[in-house]
mmCIF file of C-alpha atoms in Angstrom:
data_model
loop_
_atom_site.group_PDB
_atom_site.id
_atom_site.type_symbol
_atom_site.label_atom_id
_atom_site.label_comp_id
_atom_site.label_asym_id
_atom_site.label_seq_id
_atom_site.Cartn_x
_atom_site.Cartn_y
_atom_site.Cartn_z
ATOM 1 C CA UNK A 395 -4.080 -4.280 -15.456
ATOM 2 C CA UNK A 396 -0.728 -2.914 -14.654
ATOM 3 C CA UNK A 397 -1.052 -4.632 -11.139
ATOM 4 C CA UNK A 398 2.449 -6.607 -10.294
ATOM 5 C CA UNK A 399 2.762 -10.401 -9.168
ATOM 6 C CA UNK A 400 4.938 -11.690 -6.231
ATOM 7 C CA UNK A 401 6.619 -14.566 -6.747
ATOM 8 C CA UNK A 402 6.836 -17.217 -4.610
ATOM 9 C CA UNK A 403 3.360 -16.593 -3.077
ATOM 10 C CA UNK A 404 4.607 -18.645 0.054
ATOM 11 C CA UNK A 405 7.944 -19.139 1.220
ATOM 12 C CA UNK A 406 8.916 -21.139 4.325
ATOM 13 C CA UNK A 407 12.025 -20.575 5.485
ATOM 14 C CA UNK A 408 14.439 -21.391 9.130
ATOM 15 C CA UNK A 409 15.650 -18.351 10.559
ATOM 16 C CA UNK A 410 19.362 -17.633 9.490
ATOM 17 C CA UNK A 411 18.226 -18.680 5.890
ATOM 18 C CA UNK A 412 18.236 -15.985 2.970
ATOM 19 C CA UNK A 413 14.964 -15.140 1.400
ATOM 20 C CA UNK A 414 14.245 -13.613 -1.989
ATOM 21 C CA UNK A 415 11.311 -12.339 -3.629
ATOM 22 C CA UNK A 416 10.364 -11.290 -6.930
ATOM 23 C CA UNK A 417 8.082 -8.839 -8.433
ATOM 24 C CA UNK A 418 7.155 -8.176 -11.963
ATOM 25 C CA UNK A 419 5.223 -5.374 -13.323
ATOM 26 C CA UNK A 420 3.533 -4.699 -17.323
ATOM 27 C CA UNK A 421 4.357 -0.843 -17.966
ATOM 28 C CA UNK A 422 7.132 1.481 -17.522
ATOM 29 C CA UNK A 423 7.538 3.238 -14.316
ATOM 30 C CA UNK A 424 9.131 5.903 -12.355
ATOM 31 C CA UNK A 425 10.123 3.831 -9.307
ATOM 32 C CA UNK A 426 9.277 0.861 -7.687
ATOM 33 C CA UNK A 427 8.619 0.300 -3.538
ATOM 34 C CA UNK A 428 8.724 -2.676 -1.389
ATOM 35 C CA UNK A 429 6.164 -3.043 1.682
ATOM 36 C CA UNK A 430 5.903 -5.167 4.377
ATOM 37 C CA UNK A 431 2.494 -5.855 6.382
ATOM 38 C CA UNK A 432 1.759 -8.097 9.398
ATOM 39 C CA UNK A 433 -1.133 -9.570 9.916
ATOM 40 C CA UNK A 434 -3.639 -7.432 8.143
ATOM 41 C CA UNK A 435 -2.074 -4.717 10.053
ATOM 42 C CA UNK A 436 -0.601 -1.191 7.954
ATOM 43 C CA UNK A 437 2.182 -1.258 5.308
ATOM 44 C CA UNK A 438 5.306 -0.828 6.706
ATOM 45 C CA UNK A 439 7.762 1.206 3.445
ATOM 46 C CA UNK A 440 10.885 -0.883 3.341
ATOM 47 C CA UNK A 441 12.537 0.484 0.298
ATOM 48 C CA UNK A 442 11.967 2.592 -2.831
ATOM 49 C CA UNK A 443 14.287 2.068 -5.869
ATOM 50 C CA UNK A 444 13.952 4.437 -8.788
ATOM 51 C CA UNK A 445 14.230 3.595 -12.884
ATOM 52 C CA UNK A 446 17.331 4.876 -13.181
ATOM 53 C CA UNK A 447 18.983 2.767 -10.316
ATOM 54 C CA UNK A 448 19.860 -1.090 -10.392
ATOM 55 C CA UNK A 449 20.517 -1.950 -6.510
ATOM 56 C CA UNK A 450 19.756 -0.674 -3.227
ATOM 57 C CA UNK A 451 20.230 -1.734 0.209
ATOM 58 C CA UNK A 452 19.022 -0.895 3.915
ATOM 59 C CA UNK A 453 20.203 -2.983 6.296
ATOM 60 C CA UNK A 454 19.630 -6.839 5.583
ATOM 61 C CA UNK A 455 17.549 -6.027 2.527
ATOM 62 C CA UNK A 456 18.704 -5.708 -0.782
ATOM 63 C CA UNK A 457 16.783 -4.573 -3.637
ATOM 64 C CA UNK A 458 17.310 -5.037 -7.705
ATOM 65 C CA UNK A 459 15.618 -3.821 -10.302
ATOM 66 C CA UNK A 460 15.863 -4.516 -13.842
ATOM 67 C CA UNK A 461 13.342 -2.246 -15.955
ATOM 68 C CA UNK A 462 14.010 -4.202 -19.299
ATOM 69 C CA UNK A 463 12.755 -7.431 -18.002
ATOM 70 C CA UNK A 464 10.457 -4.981 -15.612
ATOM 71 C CA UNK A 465 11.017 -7.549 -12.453
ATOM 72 C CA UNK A 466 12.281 -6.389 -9.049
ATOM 73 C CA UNK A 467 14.191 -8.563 -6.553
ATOM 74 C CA UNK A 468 14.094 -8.218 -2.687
ATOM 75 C CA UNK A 469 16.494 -10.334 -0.742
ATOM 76 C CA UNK A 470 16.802 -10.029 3.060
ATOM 77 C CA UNK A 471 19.374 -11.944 4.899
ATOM 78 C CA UNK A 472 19.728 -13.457 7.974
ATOM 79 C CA UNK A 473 16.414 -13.703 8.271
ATOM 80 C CA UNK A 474 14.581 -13.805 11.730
ATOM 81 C CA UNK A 475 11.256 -15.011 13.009
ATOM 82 C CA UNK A 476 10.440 -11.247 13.158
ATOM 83 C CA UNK A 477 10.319 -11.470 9.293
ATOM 84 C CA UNK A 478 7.460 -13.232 9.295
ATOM 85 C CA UNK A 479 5.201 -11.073 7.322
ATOM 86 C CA UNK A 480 3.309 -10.260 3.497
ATOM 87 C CA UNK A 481 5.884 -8.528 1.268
ATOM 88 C CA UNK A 482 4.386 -6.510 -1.412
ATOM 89 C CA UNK A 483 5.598 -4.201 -4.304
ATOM 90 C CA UNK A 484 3.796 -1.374 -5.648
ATOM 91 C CA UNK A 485 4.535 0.536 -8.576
ATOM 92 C CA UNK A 486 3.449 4.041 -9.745
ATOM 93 C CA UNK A 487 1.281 4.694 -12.705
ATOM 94 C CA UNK A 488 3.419 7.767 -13.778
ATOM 95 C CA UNK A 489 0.878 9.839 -12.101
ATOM 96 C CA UNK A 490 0.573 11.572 -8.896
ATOM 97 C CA UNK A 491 0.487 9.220 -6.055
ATOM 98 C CA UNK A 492 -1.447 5.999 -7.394
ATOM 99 C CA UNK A 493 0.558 2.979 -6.620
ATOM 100 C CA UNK A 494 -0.720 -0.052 -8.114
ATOM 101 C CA UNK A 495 0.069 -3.374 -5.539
ATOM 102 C CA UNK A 496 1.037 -6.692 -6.380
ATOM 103 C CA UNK A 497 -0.536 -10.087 -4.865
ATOM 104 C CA UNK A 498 2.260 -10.311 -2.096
ATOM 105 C CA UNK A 499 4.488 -13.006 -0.517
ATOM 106 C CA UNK A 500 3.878 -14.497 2.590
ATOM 107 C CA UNK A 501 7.022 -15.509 4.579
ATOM 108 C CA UNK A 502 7.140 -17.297 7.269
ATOM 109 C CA UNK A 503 10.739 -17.779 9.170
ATOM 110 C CA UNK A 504 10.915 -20.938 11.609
ATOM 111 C CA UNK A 505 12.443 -20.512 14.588
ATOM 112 C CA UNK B 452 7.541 12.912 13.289
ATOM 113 C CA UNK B 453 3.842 11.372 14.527
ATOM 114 C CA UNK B 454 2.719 8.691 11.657
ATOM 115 C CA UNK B 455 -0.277 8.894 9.830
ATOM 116 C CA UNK B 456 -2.806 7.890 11.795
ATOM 117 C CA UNK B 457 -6.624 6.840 10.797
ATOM 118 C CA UNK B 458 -9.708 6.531 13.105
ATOM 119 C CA UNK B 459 -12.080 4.743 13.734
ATOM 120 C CA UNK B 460 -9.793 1.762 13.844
ATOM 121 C CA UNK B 461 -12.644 -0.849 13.601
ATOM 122 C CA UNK B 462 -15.976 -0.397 12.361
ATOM 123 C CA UNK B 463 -18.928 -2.390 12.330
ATOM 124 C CA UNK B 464 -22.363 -1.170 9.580
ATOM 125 C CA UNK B 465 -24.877 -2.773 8.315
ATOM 126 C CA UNK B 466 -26.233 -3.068 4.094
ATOM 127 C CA UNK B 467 -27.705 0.296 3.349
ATOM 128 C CA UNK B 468 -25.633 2.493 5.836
ATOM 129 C CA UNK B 469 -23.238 5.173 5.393
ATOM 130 C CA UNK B 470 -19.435 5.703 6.282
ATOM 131 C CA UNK B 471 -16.765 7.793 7.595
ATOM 132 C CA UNK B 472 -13.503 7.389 7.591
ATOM 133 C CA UNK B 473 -10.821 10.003 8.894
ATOM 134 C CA UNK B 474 -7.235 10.235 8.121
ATOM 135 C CA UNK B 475 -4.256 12.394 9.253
ATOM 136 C CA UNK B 476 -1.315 12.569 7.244
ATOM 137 C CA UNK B 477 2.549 12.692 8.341
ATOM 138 C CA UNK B 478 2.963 16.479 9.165
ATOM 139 C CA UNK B 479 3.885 18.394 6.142
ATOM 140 C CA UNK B 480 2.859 15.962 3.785
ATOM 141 C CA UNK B 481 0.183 17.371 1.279
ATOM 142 C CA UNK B 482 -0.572 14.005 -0.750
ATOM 143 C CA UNK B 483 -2.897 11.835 0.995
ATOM 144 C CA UNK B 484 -4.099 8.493 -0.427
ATOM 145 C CA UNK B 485 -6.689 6.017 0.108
ATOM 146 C CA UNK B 486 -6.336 2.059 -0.930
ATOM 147 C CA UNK B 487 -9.177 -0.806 -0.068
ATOM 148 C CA UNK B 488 -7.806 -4.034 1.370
ATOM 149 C CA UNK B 489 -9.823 -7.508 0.685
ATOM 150 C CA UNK B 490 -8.553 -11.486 0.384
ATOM 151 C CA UNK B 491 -10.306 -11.455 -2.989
ATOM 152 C CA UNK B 492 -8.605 -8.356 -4.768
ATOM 153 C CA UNK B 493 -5.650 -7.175 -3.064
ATOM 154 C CA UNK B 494 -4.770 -3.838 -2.255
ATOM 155 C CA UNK B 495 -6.605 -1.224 -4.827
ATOM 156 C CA UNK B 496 -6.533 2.251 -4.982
ATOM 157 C CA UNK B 497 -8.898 4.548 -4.480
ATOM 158 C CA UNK B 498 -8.343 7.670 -4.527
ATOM 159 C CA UNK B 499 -5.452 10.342 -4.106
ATOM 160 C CA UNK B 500 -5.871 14.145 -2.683
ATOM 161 C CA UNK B 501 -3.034 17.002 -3.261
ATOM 162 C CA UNK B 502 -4.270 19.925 -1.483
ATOM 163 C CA UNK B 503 -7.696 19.899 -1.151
ATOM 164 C CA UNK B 504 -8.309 18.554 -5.065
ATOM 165 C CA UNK B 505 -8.626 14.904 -6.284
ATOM 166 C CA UNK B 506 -5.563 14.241 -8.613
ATOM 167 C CA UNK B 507 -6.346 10.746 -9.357
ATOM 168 C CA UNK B 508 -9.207 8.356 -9.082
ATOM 169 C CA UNK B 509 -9.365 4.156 -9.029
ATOM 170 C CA UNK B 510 -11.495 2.284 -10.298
ATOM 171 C CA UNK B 511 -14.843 2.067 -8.060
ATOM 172 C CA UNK B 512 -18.119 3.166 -7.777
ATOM 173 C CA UNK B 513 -19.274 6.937 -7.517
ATOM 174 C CA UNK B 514 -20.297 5.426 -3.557
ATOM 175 C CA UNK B 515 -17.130 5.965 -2.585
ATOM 176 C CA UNK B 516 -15.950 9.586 -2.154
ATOM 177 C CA UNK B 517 -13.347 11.781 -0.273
ATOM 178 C CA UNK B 518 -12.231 15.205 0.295
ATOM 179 C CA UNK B 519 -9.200 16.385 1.759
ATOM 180 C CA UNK B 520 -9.440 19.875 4.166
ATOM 181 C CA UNK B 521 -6.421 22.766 4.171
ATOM 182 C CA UNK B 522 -4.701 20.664 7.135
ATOM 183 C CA UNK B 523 -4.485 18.497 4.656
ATOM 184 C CA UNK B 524 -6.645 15.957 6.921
ATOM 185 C CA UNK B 525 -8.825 13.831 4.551
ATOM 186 C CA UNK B 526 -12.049 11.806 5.036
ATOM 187 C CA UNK B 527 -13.151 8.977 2.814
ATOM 188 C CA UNK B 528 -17.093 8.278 2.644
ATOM 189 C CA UNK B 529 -18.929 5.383 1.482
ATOM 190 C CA UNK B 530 -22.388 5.357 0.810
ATOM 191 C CA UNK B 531 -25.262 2.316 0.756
ATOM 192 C CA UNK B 532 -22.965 -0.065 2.431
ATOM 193 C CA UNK B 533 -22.403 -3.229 0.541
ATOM 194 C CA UNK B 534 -21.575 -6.436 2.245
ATOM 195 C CA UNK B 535 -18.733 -6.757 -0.451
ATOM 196 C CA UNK B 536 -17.217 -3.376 1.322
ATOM 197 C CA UNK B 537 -15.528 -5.196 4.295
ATOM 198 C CA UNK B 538 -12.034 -4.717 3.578
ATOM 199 C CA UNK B 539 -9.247 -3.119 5.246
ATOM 200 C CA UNK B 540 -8.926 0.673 4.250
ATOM 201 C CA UNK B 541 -5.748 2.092 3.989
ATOM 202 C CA UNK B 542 -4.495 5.592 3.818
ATOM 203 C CA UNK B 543 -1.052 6.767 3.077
ATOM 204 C CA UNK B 544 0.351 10.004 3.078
ATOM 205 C CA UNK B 545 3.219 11.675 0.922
ATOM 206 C CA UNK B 546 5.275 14.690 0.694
ATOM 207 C CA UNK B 547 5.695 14.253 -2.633
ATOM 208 C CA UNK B 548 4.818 13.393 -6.137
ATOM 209 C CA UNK B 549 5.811 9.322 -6.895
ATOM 210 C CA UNK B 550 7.889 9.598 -3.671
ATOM 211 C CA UNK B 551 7.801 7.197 -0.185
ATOM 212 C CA UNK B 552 3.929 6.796 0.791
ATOM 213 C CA UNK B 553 3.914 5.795 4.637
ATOM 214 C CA UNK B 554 0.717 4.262 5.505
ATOM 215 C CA UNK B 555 -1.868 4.330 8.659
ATOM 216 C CA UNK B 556 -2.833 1.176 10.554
ATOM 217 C CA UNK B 557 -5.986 1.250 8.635
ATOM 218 C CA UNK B 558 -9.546 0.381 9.361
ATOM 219 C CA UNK B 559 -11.243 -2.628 9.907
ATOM 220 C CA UNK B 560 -14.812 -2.265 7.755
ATOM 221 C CA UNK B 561 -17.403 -4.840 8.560
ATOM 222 C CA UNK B 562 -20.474 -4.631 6.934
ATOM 223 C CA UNK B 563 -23.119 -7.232 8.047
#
C-alpha cells in the first residue's frame, strides 16, 4: 500500500507550545498535502508542497519535505486550543486526482 | 467562491437498500472525487470523475458506482447496503490534475 503514516498518533500539547508532525510515504510522488479535520467533520486543505520544493509556510504552519527519506514535516506554532483537530497527509499516486491518506494525528492543545 | 457542498448530510438505510449521494463541486472545477471515511480503515478513495468520465478507480466493490453530469455535479451510488458501509463519505473537488482538492462536509452513512 502506498498509504502514509502520521507520526505521533496523539500529541497533547498546552497552548503556546509548538507542535510537529510527521508523515512518511513508500513511492515517489508529485506533491504532498496536509489536511486538517474536526471532529469527523470535512477536510480542511492546509498546505500543498510539491517534489521539487523543500519548505513552505502559511501562517503558523510550516511544512518540509524531504523526498529521499520520502517523510514530510508539519510544524505549527503558537499553537491554540482552536488547533485541536486530526492532521492528515495525503499523497498522489501520479495519477489524476487519487490521493492516498495517511492514519492521522490527533492534537489536542490545553488551554 | 461557494465550497463544495454534498447532500444529504446524514443518512440513515438499512442491509439490502440502495444509496444516493450528491455532490457539487467548487465552481469551475471539473475533477470531482469521492473518498469513504471509517475508524477501521481511514480515509480511502473511491473514485475520481474529470468531465463526465471515470479517470481513476479505488479499490472496492463493483456496489459502489458514480457518474459525474456536464455541470460537473456528481452522484455516488451504493447498492445492497452493507452494515460495514457506515462511514463518512467524502467528496472533493479540483480544478486541476494533482493540484489542491477542497473537500465537502461529507455524509454521515448509517446502515442498520
Amino acid at each position: 500500500s502506498q498509504q502514509g503514516e502520521e507520526d505521533p498518533q496523539a500529541l497533547s500539547i498546552q497552548e503556546g507550545e509548538n507542535a510537529t508532525m510527521n508523515c512518511s510515504y513508500k513511492t515517489s510522488i508529485n506533491n504532498l498535502q496536509w489536511y486538517r479535520q474536526n471532529s469527523g467533520r470535512g477536510l480542511v486543505h492546509l498546505i500543498l508542497i510539491r517534489s521539487n520544493e523543500r519548505e513552505k509556510h502559511s501562517g503558523r504552519l510550516r511544512v518540509t519535505l524531504d523526498t529521499s527519506k520520502k517523510s514530510s514535516s508539519l510544524l505549527i506554532t503558537a499553537s491554540r486550543a482552536a488547533d485541536t483537530a486530526s492532521y492528515f497527509c495525503a499523497t498522489d499516486a501520479g495519477t489524476g486526482n487519487q490521493f492516498y491518506f495517511g492514519t492521522g494525528t490527533s492534537l489536542t492543545v490545553i488551554p | 467562491k461557494a465550497g463544495v457542498t454534498q447532500t444529504p448530510r446524514y443518512l440513515i438505510k438499512t442491509r439490502g437498500q440502495q444509496v444516493t449521494l450528491s455532490c457539487s463541486p467548487i465552481s469551475g472545477h471539473r475533477s470531482v472525487s469521492w473518498y469513504q471515511q471509517t475508524p477501521g480503515q481511514g480515509l480511502q478513495f473511491l473514485f475520481e470523475y474529470f468531465s463526465e468520465t471515470q479517470r481513476n478507480k479505488g479499490n472496492f466493490p463493483g456496489r459502489f458506482s458514480g457518474r459525474q453530469f456536464s455541470n460537473s455535479r456528481s452522484e455516488m451510488n451504493v447498492s445492497t447496503l452493507e452494515l460495514g458501509d457506515s462511514a463518512l463519505y467524502l467528496c472533493a473537488s479540483s480544478s486541476g490534475i494533482s493540484d489542491t482538492q477542497y473537500f465537502g462536509p461529507g455524509t454521515r452513512l448509517t446502515v442498520l
